[in-house]
PDB file of C-alpha atoms in Angstrom:
ATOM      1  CA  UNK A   6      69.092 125.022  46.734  1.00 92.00           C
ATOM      2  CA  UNK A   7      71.871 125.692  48.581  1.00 93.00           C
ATOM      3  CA  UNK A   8      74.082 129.444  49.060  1.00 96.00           C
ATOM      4  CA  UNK A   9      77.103 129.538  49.620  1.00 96.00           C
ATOM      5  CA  UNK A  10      79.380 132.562  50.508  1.00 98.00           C
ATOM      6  CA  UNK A  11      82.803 132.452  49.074  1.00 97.00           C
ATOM      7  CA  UNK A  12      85.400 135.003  49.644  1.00 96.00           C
ATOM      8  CA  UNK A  13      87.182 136.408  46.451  1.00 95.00           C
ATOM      9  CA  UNK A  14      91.376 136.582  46.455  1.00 93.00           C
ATOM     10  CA  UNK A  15      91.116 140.576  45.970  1.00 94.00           C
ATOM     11  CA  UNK A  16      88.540 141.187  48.086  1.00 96.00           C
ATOM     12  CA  UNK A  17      84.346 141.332  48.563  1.00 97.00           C
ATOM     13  CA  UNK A  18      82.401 138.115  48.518  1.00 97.00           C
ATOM     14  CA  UNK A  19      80.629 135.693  45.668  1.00 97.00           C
ATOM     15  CA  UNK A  20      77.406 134.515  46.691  1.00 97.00           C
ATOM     16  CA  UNK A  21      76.331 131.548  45.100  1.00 97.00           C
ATOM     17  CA  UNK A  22      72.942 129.915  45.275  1.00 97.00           C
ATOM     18  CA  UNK A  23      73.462 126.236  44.020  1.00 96.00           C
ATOM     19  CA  UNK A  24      71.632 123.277  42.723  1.00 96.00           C
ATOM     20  CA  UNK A  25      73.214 119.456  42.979  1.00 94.00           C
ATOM     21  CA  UNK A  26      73.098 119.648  39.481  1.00 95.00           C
ATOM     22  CA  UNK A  27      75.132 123.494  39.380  1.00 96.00           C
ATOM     23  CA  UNK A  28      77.659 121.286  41.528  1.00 95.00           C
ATOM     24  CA  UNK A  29      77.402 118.246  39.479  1.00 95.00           C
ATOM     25  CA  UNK A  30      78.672 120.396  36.590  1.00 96.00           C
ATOM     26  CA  UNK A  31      81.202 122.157  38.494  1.00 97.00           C
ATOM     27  CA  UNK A  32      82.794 118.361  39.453  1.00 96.00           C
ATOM     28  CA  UNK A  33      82.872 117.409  36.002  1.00 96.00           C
ATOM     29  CA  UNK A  34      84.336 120.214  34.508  1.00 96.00           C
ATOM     30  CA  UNK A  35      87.213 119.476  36.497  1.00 96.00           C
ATOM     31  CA  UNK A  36      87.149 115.825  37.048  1.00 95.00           C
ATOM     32  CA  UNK A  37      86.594 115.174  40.732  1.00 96.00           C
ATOM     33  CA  UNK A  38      85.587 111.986  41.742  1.00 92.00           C
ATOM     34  CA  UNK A  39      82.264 112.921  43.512  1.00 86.00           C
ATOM     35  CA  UNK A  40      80.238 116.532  44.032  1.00 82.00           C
ATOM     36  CA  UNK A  41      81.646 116.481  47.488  1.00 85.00           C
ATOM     37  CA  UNK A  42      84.824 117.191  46.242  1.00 92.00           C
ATOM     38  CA  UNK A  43      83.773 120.587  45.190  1.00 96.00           C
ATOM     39  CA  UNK A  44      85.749 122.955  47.130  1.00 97.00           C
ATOM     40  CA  UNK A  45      85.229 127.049  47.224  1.00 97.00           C
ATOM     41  CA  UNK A  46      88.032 127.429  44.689  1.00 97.00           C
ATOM     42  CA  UNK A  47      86.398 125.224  41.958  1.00 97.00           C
ATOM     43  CA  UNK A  48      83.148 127.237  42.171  1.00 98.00           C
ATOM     44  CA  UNK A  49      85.091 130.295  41.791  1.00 97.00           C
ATOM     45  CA  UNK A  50      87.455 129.037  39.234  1.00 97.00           C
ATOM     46  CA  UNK A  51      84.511 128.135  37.221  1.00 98.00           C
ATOM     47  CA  UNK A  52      82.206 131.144  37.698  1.00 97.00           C
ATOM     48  CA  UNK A  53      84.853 133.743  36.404  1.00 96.00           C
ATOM     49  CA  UNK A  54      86.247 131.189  33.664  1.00 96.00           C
ATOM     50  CA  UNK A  55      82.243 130.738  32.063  1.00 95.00           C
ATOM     51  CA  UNK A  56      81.437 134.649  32.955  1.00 93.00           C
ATOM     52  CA  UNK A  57      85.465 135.504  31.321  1.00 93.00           C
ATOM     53  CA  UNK A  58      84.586 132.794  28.202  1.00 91.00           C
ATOM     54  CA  UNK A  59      80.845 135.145  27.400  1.00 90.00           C
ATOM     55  CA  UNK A  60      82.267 138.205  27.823  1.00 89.00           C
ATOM     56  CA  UNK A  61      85.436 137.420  25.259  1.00 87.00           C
ATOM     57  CA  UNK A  62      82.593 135.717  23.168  1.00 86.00           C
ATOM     58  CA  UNK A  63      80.566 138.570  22.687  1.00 79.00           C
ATOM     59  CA  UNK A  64      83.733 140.635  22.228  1.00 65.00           C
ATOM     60  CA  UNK A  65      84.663 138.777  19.604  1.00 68.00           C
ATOM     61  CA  UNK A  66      81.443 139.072  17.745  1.00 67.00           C
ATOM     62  CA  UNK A  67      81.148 142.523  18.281  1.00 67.00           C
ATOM     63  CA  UNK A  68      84.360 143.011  16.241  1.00 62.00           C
ATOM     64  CA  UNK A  69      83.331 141.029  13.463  1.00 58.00           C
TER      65      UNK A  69
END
């Protein structure tokens, strides 16, 4: 496991504790070649884009 401190555009850090296969999931997602492409922005990108895609989820639901 690896952590990883990332620093968010409006302030305050992320921390991140990762597997290989958190980062192998990360790569695909957004179709890098290898997990070493993984850069701090994809990790963040795809952190708020899965926490933004539950929360409008279970908005959604609660409407219904």
């Amino acid at each position: 496991m690896k952590t990883k401190i990332i620093k968010l555009p409006k302030g305050g850090n992320l921390e991140v504790s990762m597997t290989k296969k958190f980062l192998n999931v990360v790569s695909n997602h957004f179709k890098l070649s290898c997990e070493s492409d993984v850069t701090d922005e994809h990790i963040r990108m795809f952190v708020y884009g899965s926490f933004k895609n539950a929360i409008d989820t279970v908005d959604k639901n609660h409407l219904k």
